XYZ file of C-alpha atoms in Angstrom:
320
model
C -8.036 17.501 -11.991
C -5.043 15.239 -12.637
C -1.967 16.034 -10.568
C 1.300 16.268 -12.540
C 3.670 13.361 -11.853
C 6.606 15.614 -11.000
C 8.399 16.386 -7.751
C 7.257 19.373 -5.716
C 9.093 21.551 -3.189
C 8.945 19.220 -0.173
C 11.039 20.007 2.915
C 11.538 16.277 3.513
C 13.709 13.672 1.833
C 14.967 10.089 1.911
C 16.216 10.163 5.517
C 13.227 11.965 6.993
C 11.353 10.001 9.640
C 7.633 9.578 10.130
C 7.739 11.675 13.314
C 9.579 14.476 11.543
C 7.078 14.487 8.694
C 4.060 14.693 10.981
C 5.494 17.332 13.330
C 3.086 20.244 13.726
C 0.104 18.395 12.221
C -3.010 17.901 14.368
C -5.053 14.782 13.614
C -7.460 15.120 16.529
C -10.883 13.842 15.517
C -9.505 11.941 12.539
C -10.000 8.195 12.129
C -7.445 6.037 10.327
C -7.298 2.376 9.347
C -3.882 0.808 8.756
C -3.705 -2.739 7.418
C -0.796 -4.748 8.752
C -0.022 -1.946 11.155
C 1.706 -4.165 13.679
C 4.896 -5.078 11.850
C 7.750 -3.251 10.154
C 6.885 0.185 8.824
C 3.226 -0.405 9.656
C 3.950 -0.096 13.370
C 5.767 3.197 12.873
C 2.907 4.443 10.701
C 0.463 3.726 13.520
C 2.766 5.305 16.098
C 3.039 8.549 14.146
C -0.709 8.848 13.490
C -1.641 8.106 17.094
C 0.933 10.595 18.388
C -0.978 13.414 16.709
C -4.398 12.473 18.052
C -5.788 10.192 15.364
C -7.930 7.229 16.343
C -6.166 4.311 14.643
C -7.708 0.932 13.855
C -5.285 -1.790 12.820
C -6.502 -4.610 10.608
C -4.538 -7.661 11.711
C -4.288 -11.240 10.488
C -2.809 -12.148 13.892
C -4.708 -9.984 16.425
C -2.886 -11.336 19.479
C 0.512 -10.560 17.939
C -0.784 -7.153 16.916
C -1.944 -6.296 20.424
C 1.476 -7.196 21.798
C 3.376 -5.274 19.116
C 1.282 -2.144 19.633
C 1.126 -2.234 23.429
C 3.751 0.487 23.880
C 2.104 2.988 21.532
C 0.389 5.857 23.326
C -2.960 6.989 21.990
C -6.209 5.549 20.717
C -5.060 2.383 18.947
C -7.202 -0.747 18.587
C -6.984 -3.928 16.517
C -9.565 -5.922 14.622
C -9.211 -9.256 12.813
C -8.577 -8.923 9.075
C -7.187 -11.505 6.679
C -6.798 -9.992 3.215
C -6.592 -13.447 1.626
C -10.112 -14.304 2.828
C -13.065 -12.425 1.318
C -15.334 -13.358 4.243
C -12.840 -11.839 6.692
C -12.712 -8.619 4.659
C -16.508 -8.412 4.560
C -16.768 -9.012 8.313
C -14.172 -6.328 9.001
C -15.805 -3.676 6.814
C -19.302 -4.507 8.090
C -18.114 -3.996 11.658
C -16.421 -0.716 10.772
C -19.548 0.569 9.006
C -21.636 -0.352 12.026
C -19.363 1.588 14.381
C -18.281 4.585 12.304
C -19.950 7.311 10.278
C -16.821 8.420 8.451
C -13.243 7.414 7.732
C -10.522 9.973 7.040
C -7.493 7.814 6.255
C -7.149 4.325 4.809
C -3.548 3.152 4.585
C -3.287 -0.098 2.644
C 0.033 -1.120 4.122
C -0.109 -4.918 4.498
C 1.466 -7.158 1.906
C 3.468 -10.208 0.980
C 6.550 -10.455 -1.236
C 8.197 -13.052 -3.482
C 6.491 -16.042 -1.889
C 6.115 -19.529 -3.399
C 3.003 -20.073 -5.479
C -0.076 -20.073 -3.270
C -3.730 -19.242 -3.873
C -6.407 -17.627 -1.766
C -9.843 -19.039 -0.993
C -11.040 -18.073 -4.483
C -8.087 -19.687 -6.229
C -6.396 -16.369 -7.011
C -2.593 -16.053 -6.932
C -1.678 -14.933 -3.422
C 0.520 -11.899 -4.090
C -2.042 -10.344 -6.416
C -4.879 -11.427 -4.119
C -3.422 -10.067 -0.883
C -1.554 -6.995 -2.091
C -4.163 -5.793 -4.572
C -7.524 -7.577 -4.567
C -7.802 -7.765 -0.784
C -7.247 -4.032 -0.483
C -9.527 -3.397 -3.454
C -12.377 -5.237 -1.704
C -11.531 -3.541 1.593
C -11.679 -0.083 0.040
C -15.011 -0.928 -1.576
C -16.436 -1.952 1.791
C -15.310 1.329 3.347
C -16.143 3.534 0.380
C -19.279 5.094 1.871
C -17.346 6.112 5.003
C -14.507 7.626 2.980
C -16.962 9.660 0.925
C -18.635 10.887 4.123
C -15.393 12.276 5.569
C -13.989 15.665 4.687
C -10.715 15.394 2.812
C -10.324 11.613 3.029
C -7.160 10.028 1.631
C -6.399 6.460 0.584
C -2.762 5.407 0.566
C -1.642 2.349 -1.421
C 1.818 1.015 -0.690
C 3.422 0.059 -3.961
C 7.160 -0.473 -4.468
C 10.057 0.260 -6.770
C 9.385 -3.353 -7.824
C 6.531 -2.003 -9.952
C 9.285 -1.427 -12.515
C 9.897 -5.169 -12.887
C 6.805 -5.524 -15.056
C 3.235 -4.378 -15.567
C -0.014 -6.285 -15.210
C -1.336 -8.996 -17.512
C -5.092 -8.412 -17.415
C -5.627 -11.633 -19.399
C -3.775 -13.805 -16.862
C -3.638 -11.998 -13.549
C -3.593 -15.237 -11.569
C -0.938 -17.203 -13.449
C -3.336 -19.760 -14.824
C -1.793 -19.775 -18.322
C 1.849 -18.880 -17.694
C 4.599 -20.233 -15.495
C 4.666 -18.733 -12.019
C 7.617 -16.546 -11.127
C 7.635 -15.003 -7.658
C 9.223 -11.745 -8.786
C 6.995 -11.416 -11.833
C 4.009 -11.896 -9.522
C 5.337 -9.336 -7.049
C 6.031 -6.777 -9.774
C 2.500 -7.265 -11.108
C 0.970 -6.811 -7.648
C 2.964 -3.639 -6.958
C 2.068 -2.224 -10.370
C -1.545 -3.012 -9.544
C -1.267 -1.027 -6.291
C -0.133 2.072 -8.162
C -2.755 1.660 -10.899
C -5.413 1.206 -8.216
C -4.543 4.561 -6.654
C -4.502 6.231 -10.063
C -8.063 5.137 -10.898
C -9.421 5.451 -7.356
C -8.357 9.081 -7.327
C -10.200 9.647 -10.589
C -13.501 8.342 -9.235
C -12.935 9.666 -5.721
C -12.086 13.282 -6.511
C -15.739 14.341 -7.054
C -16.444 13.059 -3.531
C -13.393 14.700 -1.985
C -11.493 11.399 -1.699
C -7.908 11.483 -2.983
C -5.578 8.532 -3.447
C -1.804 8.169 -3.569
C 0.586 5.270 -4.135
C 4.142 5.143 -2.894
C 7.457 3.361 -2.653
C 8.502 3.336 1.016
C 12.138 2.541 0.225
C 14.280 -0.473 0.927
C 13.779 -1.524 4.549
C 14.772 -4.708 6.367
C 11.455 -6.016 7.723
C 9.536 -9.315 7.978
C 8.388 -8.660 4.393
C 11.564 -10.480 3.338
C 10.587 -13.650 5.206
C 10.358 -15.711 2.009
C 13.876 -14.827 0.832
C 17.053 -16.623 1.816
C 20.093 -14.658 2.893
C 21.871 -15.900 -0.239
C 19.141 -14.331 -2.382
C 19.349 -11.057 -0.483
C 23.133 -10.957 -0.798
C 22.869 -11.640 -4.540
C 20.570 -8.637 -4.894
C 22.971 -6.449 -2.940
C 20.776 -6.023 0.101
C 23.456 -7.446 2.402
C 27.182 -7.833 1.927
C 29.170 -11.033 2.504
C 29.567 -10.156 6.184
C 25.837 -9.726 6.722
C 25.915 -5.923 6.802
C 22.820 -4.190 5.494
C 23.134 -2.058 2.369
C 23.614 1.553 3.573
C 21.014 2.660 1.041
C 18.310 0.918 3.059
C 16.114 2.924 5.419
C 15.206 2.398 9.058
C 11.579 1.530 9.778
C 11.066 5.097 11.025
C 12.342 6.416 7.690
C 10.411 3.770 5.757
C 7.109 4.920 7.268
C 7.759 8.570 6.441
C 6.380 8.624 2.888
C 3.163 6.889 3.992
C 2.720 9.539 6.668
C 3.603 12.328 4.234
C 0.995 11.128 1.737
C -1.587 10.738 4.493
C -1.097 14.070 6.236
C 0.936 16.631 4.296
C -0.895 19.881 3.535
C 1.358 20.171 0.482
C -0.796 17.491 -1.160
C -4.103 19.280 -0.617
C -6.068 19.215 -3.854
C -3.713 16.637 -5.357
C -3.997 12.903 -5.969
C -3.396 9.939 -8.218
C 0.388 10.258 -8.112
C 3.137 7.823 -7.126
C 5.407 9.124 -4.363
C 8.820 8.303 -2.900
C 11.169 9.841 -0.334
C 8.439 12.189 0.951
C 7.807 13.719 -2.446
C 6.023 13.061 -5.697
C 8.292 10.859 -7.801
C 9.600 12.047 -11.133
C 8.894 9.950 -14.242
C 11.530 7.435 -15.305
C 11.836 5.673 -18.668
C 10.384 2.172 -18.905
C 13.097 -0.302 -17.968
C 15.144 2.254 -16.035
C 17.556 0.514 -13.646
C 18.026 3.420 -11.223
C 16.733 3.569 -7.676
C 14.193 6.353 -8.053
C 11.392 7.304 -10.405
C 8.093 5.908 -11.612
C 7.562 3.923 -14.808
C 5.071 4.985 -17.479
C 2.968 1.820 -17.259
C 1.626 2.711 -13.804
C 0.612 6.162 -15.068
C -1.494 4.627 -17.851
C -5.105 5.594 -17.173
C -6.416 3.159 -19.794
C -4.579 0.250 -18.152
C -5.744 1.444 -14.734
C -9.336 1.403 -15.932
C -8.990 -2.060 -17.453
C -7.476 -3.418 -14.221
C -10.291 -1.802 -12.245
C -12.947 -3.568 -14.310
C -11.168 -6.931 -13.971
C -10.783 -6.388 -10.226
C -14.495 -5.714 -9.838
C -15.217 -8.895 -11.770
C -12.798 -11.006 -9.740
C -14.148 -9.676 -6.427
C -17.783 -9.691 -7.625
C -18.289 -6.119 -6.454
C -18.904 -2.757 -8.092
C -18.025 0.720 -6.891
C -20.957 3.088 -7.167
């Protein structure tokens, strides 16, 4: 059953932290995979899950850096090589996971890239769409049997308020026929993340797998590595003295909505919705310039289905 895209009575809000959100929740016996869980909000996501007894596996493009970044986290945390821009790396990762595990309770598709110069993956696909969406699409496919085998599995797709920049062009997803614009590409990839969760929830619900997308908030992390300080000041992220916009979150606050979507009992029996600030987001008109809300185009089930078919074609896979 489709979950209404309207806020519910959540006790948490914008300034809640991941540790506050997960307080009182026992994840003993649960297994979670977090992509990119060794940087920014990913690290805090791993820390919160491990603190409540979950076994956490971190997919890492730089395993040595990941091991160092996660060394101070108590609990069952391990890393495995995973490069979302390389299909062979994704296949090797999922094959190893299937060999070692019988079930998977949480898949948090956290890794991503933002507003980078034009680059293409090994298949020739535009990198932001390839890494943020297609890589996680292929990853989820490779882990699908394990998710279906777990009781109450959830898949979390990190989208962004940038989904409101634009939708997806299913006829030119890889900028082969239009001029490349880094923000247009990022908006498309983040819209794709939300549409992915919408359709995944539809096909996963009969198997007990629910999916959620979310905007973590504005957070100063390595995700901004491709932006100059002048660009960030122009967008209001920093002032002329280098002070961070007070509307930004800490990494602990930025990880909170991921943890809420992954663990909150308030979301039992729900799925397919876009969340923000530890709640289901309310709808916002297309083109809205505010700082909260979800645009209609990422709630479009027809568009979600069309993107799903194109994604299967581009990855040469098919969900059963």
